[in-house]
Amino acid sequence: MHFVGLDLAWGERNRTGIAVLDDAGVLRHLLSVRSEAEIVEGIAAYVGGGCLVGLDAPLVVPNENGNRRAERELNRDFAAFDAGAHPSNRANPAFRESTRGARICAQLGLDMDPDSKGRLRALEVYPHPATVALFGLGRTLKYKNKPGRSIDQLRSELLALTGLLESLSTASPALQLLSHRGWRELVESVQAATRKAQLRYAEDQVDAVVCAYVVLLRQRRPESITTYGDFTDGYIVTPTLPEGLQPSPRAPKVARRVDVVRNATQKYAAMHPRLQVAAQEAIQVVTGILDDAGLNYLSVTGRAKSVASFAEKASRTRDGKALFADPLSEIGDTIGLRVITYVHSDVAAVAQLLSTEADVVEDRDMGKETASEGRFGYASRHLQIRLSAADQQTHDAVGGQQIQVQIRTVLQHAWAEFEHDIRYKGTIPDEHRPDFDRRFTLAAGLLELADREFSTIRDRLRTGVPEPDMPGAGDDPRINAQELAAFLAGQYAEASWSRPDHYAWISGLVLELGITSLAELADVIREVDSTQIDERMGYTNPPGAVRRLDDALLMAYGDRYVRLHGNAHRVALLRAREAKLGAGE
């Protein structure tokens, strides 16, 4: 029989940890996945000989609002240890029709009744109270990322948990982790982690191990387990709270909050002039990345957060608790960039390009998060990036600092700016708020529809534009930029559109080569092996139409193309590309 732990995310945007123990408590499988199909596939191989799955996720949620009875009962025992359960109810869109956990159980044929004696079963478990009860903790370990927790604290707490789990090798039943290579590598990754994202990837799998051990313990020593609630109203299975165990006193506050904010703001004010230089460098780097790939965008803008704005953000609280324990290291948008595109598909293209040309620390799709809640509203892609090692060397004002890049379409940007000005900077009388909320939601839905239609229009133009007529251009011998754009849309149907000014720019390069008509340009391109260019360049992202033509001309003319007057500002870049293409061979 196998015992499976599933630290189940509520949606496919976040990762789910899976751990599998064999009948002797030996870890046999450990992985992190996202989709329901991957979850089912990761467990399916272990259900044949009997399987008990512990899911850290609600399975049965019949109540319309408030807490389930199981959560109220568990909270009476464990809330004082910071291990209380959050409310689960049908007002949450994730539980309105069914639960994700129940859907997965149905696909695997798992009986969710805690009283079942079947071969294939599932139980709802909860790691936080489990660790308190298993290890006699006075409070839960603080390894989950929340405002005010530093990377050092999160790493230390997560390593403490992995050490406690490894200590169960002598328990009854035993948990054997160290023989599994994946576990050892996971612990090593926690020890070496420098970013919270690295710890999040590990913590899901560590929680899955806790879930797996809880169901193993329930099978071997059912007398040591408490089941809160029941199958009808929803239940939670966890090790029983040891008699006499008392919550630990809370740690005293180290410094007054006002002093923390004041000191951080003074230090930020001293470094602000350098951050302003860094912001301009960051704009140059990101613009260069987009231009080199030939992607179409409306604008790239940026700024260093003002001192006043920093002070305001550093002082923010939620439920009486400070959001930032160390504002200087935790506020991630001191350098902020905004990339505005024309259509929604270009948002993904920009994000993908930056992920290959820079180090992405965090990637949040705010539009998907809004949609997952069943709403229309704010939509923007937020990346936290660091420049590549090469770019850090040439842009030392930025160096290794994090940069927040917001990517959105021009329509998404218009909605966000207007909504922010009205809702947050303006004054809306309370009696008008419901009407304003409804109108903002309606506007967001209409703009999302408009974004889709613009994407459809561009896609149809890209694949179905006939070759234009080629009339004379009067006194200007260059190929008309609009005609060139239409020609390249037909020539490189899979390529994205480039910026309008880029078509005019490369038209000048074409003229320097003595090409004055689309017919002549077509003859040149025909002589170039585009498949060979693709193989040698190894494009990690679909390049824009102008970039495709740029590489084709470089392949065809080699050194002559590099030496054109219009290329004087990028000779080093073209030489590097020329070497990859083997131009002139």
mmCIF file of C-alpha atoms in Angstrom, residues 14-161:
data_model
loop_
_atom_site.group_PDB
_atom_site.id
_atom_site.type_symbol
_atom_site.label_atom_id
_atom_site.label_comp_id
_atom_site.label_asym_id
_atom_site.label_seq_id
_atom_site.Cartn_x
_atom_site.Cartn_y
_atom_site.Cartn_z
ATOM 1 C CA ASN A 14 0.404 27.854 -8.269
ATOM 2 C CA ARG A 15 2.371 24.665 -7.795
ATOM 3 C CA THR A 16 1.193 21.489 -6.059
ATOM 4 C CA GLY A 17 3.579 19.249 -4.111
ATOM 5 C CA ILE A 18 3.295 15.441 -4.280
ATOM 6 C CA ALA A 19 5.040 12.939 -1.990
ATOM 7 C CA VAL A 20 4.630 9.153 -1.987
ATOM 8 C CA LEU A 21 5.622 6.798 0.859
ATOM 9 C CA ASP A 22 5.680 3.025 0.587
ATOM 10 C CA ASP A 23 4.274 0.618 3.162
ATOM 11 C CA ALA A 24 7.471 0.930 5.245
ATOM 12 C CA GLY A 25 7.349 4.741 5.322
ATOM 13 C CA VAL A 26 10.177 5.122 2.803
ATOM 14 C CA LEU A 27 9.906 8.136 0.476
ATOM 15 C CA ARG A 28 9.572 6.830 -3.086
ATOM 16 C CA HIS A 29 8.414 9.818 -5.121
ATOM 17 C CA LEU A 30 8.648 13.610 -4.722
ATOM 18 C CA LEU A 31 7.698 16.221 -7.275
ATOM 19 C CA SER A 32 6.065 19.598 -7.951
ATOM 20 C CA VAL A 33 3.403 20.067 -10.652
ATOM 21 C CA ARG A 34 0.673 22.506 -11.660
ATOM 22 C CA SER A 35 -2.207 21.065 -13.708
ATOM 23 C CA GLU A 36 -4.823 18.546 -12.573
ATOM 24 C CA ALA A 37 -3.693 16.226 -15.358
ATOM 25 C CA GLU A 38 -0.127 16.289 -13.971
ATOM 26 C CA ILE A 39 -1.428 15.658 -10.444
ATOM 27 C CA VAL A 40 -3.463 12.640 -11.524
ATOM 28 C CA GLU A 41 -0.547 11.307 -13.571
ATOM 29 C CA GLY A 42 1.820 11.765 -10.615
ATOM 30 C CA ILE A 43 -0.389 9.650 -8.333
ATOM 31 C CA ALA A 44 -1.961 7.135 -10.736
ATOM 32 C CA ALA A 45 1.059 4.796 -10.743
ATOM 33 C CA TYR A 46 0.690 4.231 -6.983
ATOM 34 C CA VAL A 47 -3.005 3.354 -6.646
ATOM 35 C CA GLY A 48 -2.807 -0.208 -7.989
ATOM 36 C CA GLY A 49 -1.942 -1.976 -4.739
ATOM 37 C CA GLY A 50 -4.089 0.221 -2.540
ATOM 38 C CA CYS A 51 -3.572 3.884 -1.747
ATOM 39 C CA LEU A 52 -4.389 6.391 0.997
ATOM 40 C CA VAL A 53 -4.039 10.044 -0.044
ATOM 41 C CA GLY A 54 -3.797 12.966 2.377
ATOM 42 C CA LEU A 55 -4.824 16.260 0.742
ATOM 43 C CA ASP A 56 -4.073 19.652 2.210
ATOM 44 C CA ALA A 57 -7.200 21.152 0.660
ATOM 45 C CA PRO A 58 -10.941 21.222 1.413
ATOM 46 C CA LEU A 59 -12.746 18.133 0.077
ATOM 47 C CA VAL A 60 -16.309 18.581 1.355
ATOM 48 C CA VAL A 61 -17.683 22.148 1.575
ATOM 49 C CA PRO A 62 -21.491 22.186 2.008
ATOM 50 C CA ASN A 63 -21.834 25.505 3.906
ATOM 51 C CA GLU A 64 -22.787 28.694 2.076
ATOM 52 C CA ASN A 65 -20.692 30.985 4.278
ATOM 53 C CA GLY A 66 -18.585 31.126 7.429
ATOM 54 C CA ASN A 67 -16.495 28.271 8.794
ATOM 55 C CA ARG A 68 -17.226 24.585 8.502
ATOM 56 C CA ARG A 69 -17.865 22.835 11.790
ATOM 57 C CA ALA A 70 -14.527 21.032 11.424
ATOM 58 C CA GLU A 71 -12.682 24.350 11.182
ATOM 59 C CA ARG A 72 -14.416 25.767 14.256
ATOM 60 C CA GLU A 73 -13.577 22.670 16.290
ATOM 61 C CA LEU A 74 -9.946 22.524 15.117
ATOM 62 C CA ASN A 75 -9.500 26.236 15.803
ATOM 63 C CA ARG A 76 -10.575 25.802 19.425
ATOM 64 C CA ASP A 77 -7.584 23.490 19.909
ATOM 65 C CA PHE A 78 -4.963 24.908 17.554
ATOM 66 C CA ALA A 79 -5.635 28.633 16.926
ATOM 67 C CA ALA A 80 -3.551 29.608 19.965
ATOM 68 C CA PHE A 81 -0.602 27.830 18.317
ATOM 69 C CA ASP A 82 -1.060 29.914 15.102
ATOM 70 C CA ALA A 83 -2.347 26.713 13.445
ATOM 71 C CA GLY A 84 -6.001 27.603 12.974
ATOM 72 C CA ALA A 85 -7.810 26.848 9.714
ATOM 73 C CA HIS A 86 -9.082 29.476 7.294
ATOM 74 C CA PRO A 87 -12.834 29.414 6.538
ATOM 75 C CA SER A 88 -14.003 27.334 3.570
ATOM 76 C CA ASN A 89 -17.453 28.042 2.149
ATOM 77 C CA ARG A 90 -19.374 28.213 -1.126
ATOM 78 C CA ALA A 91 -19.132 31.995 -1.250
ATOM 79 C CA ASN A 92 -15.586 31.336 -2.464
ATOM 80 C CA PRO A 93 -15.750 30.760 -6.275
ATOM 81 C CA ALA A 94 -13.228 27.917 -5.899
ATOM 82 C CA PHE A 95 -15.813 25.911 -3.898
ATOM 83 C CA ARG A 96 -19.059 27.073 -5.510
ATOM 84 C CA GLU A 97 -19.724 24.016 -7.655
ATOM 85 C CA SER A 98 -17.235 21.494 -6.300
ATOM 86 C CA THR A 99 -13.746 21.419 -4.819
ATOM 87 C CA ARG A 100 -10.549 20.794 -6.751
ATOM 88 C CA GLY A 101 -9.668 18.053 -4.288
ATOM 89 C CA ALA A 102 -12.983 16.261 -4.862
ATOM 90 C CA ARG A 103 -12.503 16.413 -8.645
ATOM 91 C CA ILE A 104 -9.065 14.811 -8.377
ATOM 92 C CA CYS A 105 -10.391 12.140 -6.020
ATOM 93 C CA ALA A 106 -13.157 11.330 -8.511
ATOM 94 C CA GLN A 107 -10.635 10.945 -11.354
ATOM 95 C CA LEU A 108 -8.540 8.561 -9.249
ATOM 96 C CA GLY A 109 -11.517 6.662 -7.807
ATOM 97 C CA LEU A 110 -10.708 7.656 -4.215
ATOM 98 C CA ASP A 111 -13.364 7.336 -1.496
ATOM 99 C CA MET A 112 -13.361 10.564 0.574
ATOM 100 C CA ASP A 113 -15.380 9.190 3.517
ATOM 101 C CA PRO A 114 -13.055 9.192 6.578
ATOM 102 C CA ASP A 115 -14.864 6.051 7.870
ATOM 103 C CA SER A 116 -14.277 4.110 4.648
ATOM 104 C CA LYS A 117 -12.281 0.857 4.743
ATOM 105 C CA GLY A 118 -11.796 0.725 0.955
ATOM 106 C CA ARG A 119 -8.524 0.131 -0.920
ATOM 107 C CA LEU A 120 -8.491 3.589 -2.482
ATOM 108 C CA ARG A 121 -9.177 6.399 -0.056
ATOM 109 C CA ALA A 122 -8.537 10.094 0.489
ATOM 110 C CA LEU A 123 -8.529 12.233 3.626
ATOM 111 C CA GLU A 124 -8.434 15.991 4.155
ATOM 112 C CA VAL A 125 -5.421 16.865 6.318
ATOM 113 C CA TYR A 126 -3.734 20.091 7.410
ATOM 114 C CA PRO A 127 0.072 20.366 7.871
ATOM 115 C CA HIS A 128 0.160 23.271 10.357
ATOM 116 C CA PRO A 129 -1.658 21.598 13.264
ATOM 117 C CA ALA A 130 0.008 18.322 12.285
ATOM 118 C CA THR A 131 3.498 19.739 12.867
ATOM 119 C CA VAL A 132 2.435 21.295 16.177
ATOM 120 C CA ALA A 133 1.086 17.955 17.410
ATOM 121 C CA LEU A 134 3.826 15.721 15.963
ATOM 122 C CA PHE A 135 6.750 17.743 17.269
ATOM 123 C CA GLY A 136 5.236 19.408 20.362
ATOM 124 C CA LEU A 137 5.722 22.914 18.971
ATOM 125 C CA GLY A 138 4.634 25.954 20.982
ATOM 126 C CA ARG A 139 3.764 27.705 17.711
ATOM 127 C CA THR A 140 3.882 26.830 14.048
ATOM 128 C CA LEU A 141 7.141 27.239 12.157
ATOM 129 C CA LYS A 142 7.036 30.459 10.107
ATOM 130 C CA TYR A 143 8.264 29.112 6.758
ATOM 131 C CA LYS A 144 5.329 30.470 4.726
ATOM 132 C CA ASN A 145 5.989 33.763 2.928
ATOM 133 C CA LYS A 146 3.993 36.534 4.565
ATOM 134 C CA PRO A 147 4.563 40.296 4.886
ATOM 135 C CA GLY A 148 7.340 41.071 7.315
ATOM 136 C CA ARG A 149 9.183 37.768 7.001
ATOM 137 C CA SER A 150 12.692 37.885 5.601
ATOM 138 C CA ILE A 151 14.343 35.314 3.344
ATOM 139 C CA ASP A 152 16.696 34.364 6.200
ATOM 140 C CA GLN A 153 13.802 33.675 8.561
ATOM 141 C CA LEU A 154 11.871 31.642 5.984
ATOM 142 C CA ARG A 155 14.932 29.564 5.100
ATOM 143 C CA SER A 156 15.768 28.899 8.756
ATOM 144 C CA GLU A 157 12.207 27.836 9.635
ATOM 145 C CA LEU A 158 11.875 25.567 6.588
ATOM 146 C CA LEU A 159 15.204 23.894 7.382
ATOM 147 C CA ALA A 160 13.981 23.372 10.943
ATOM 148 C CA LEU A 161 10.930 21.547 9.571
#
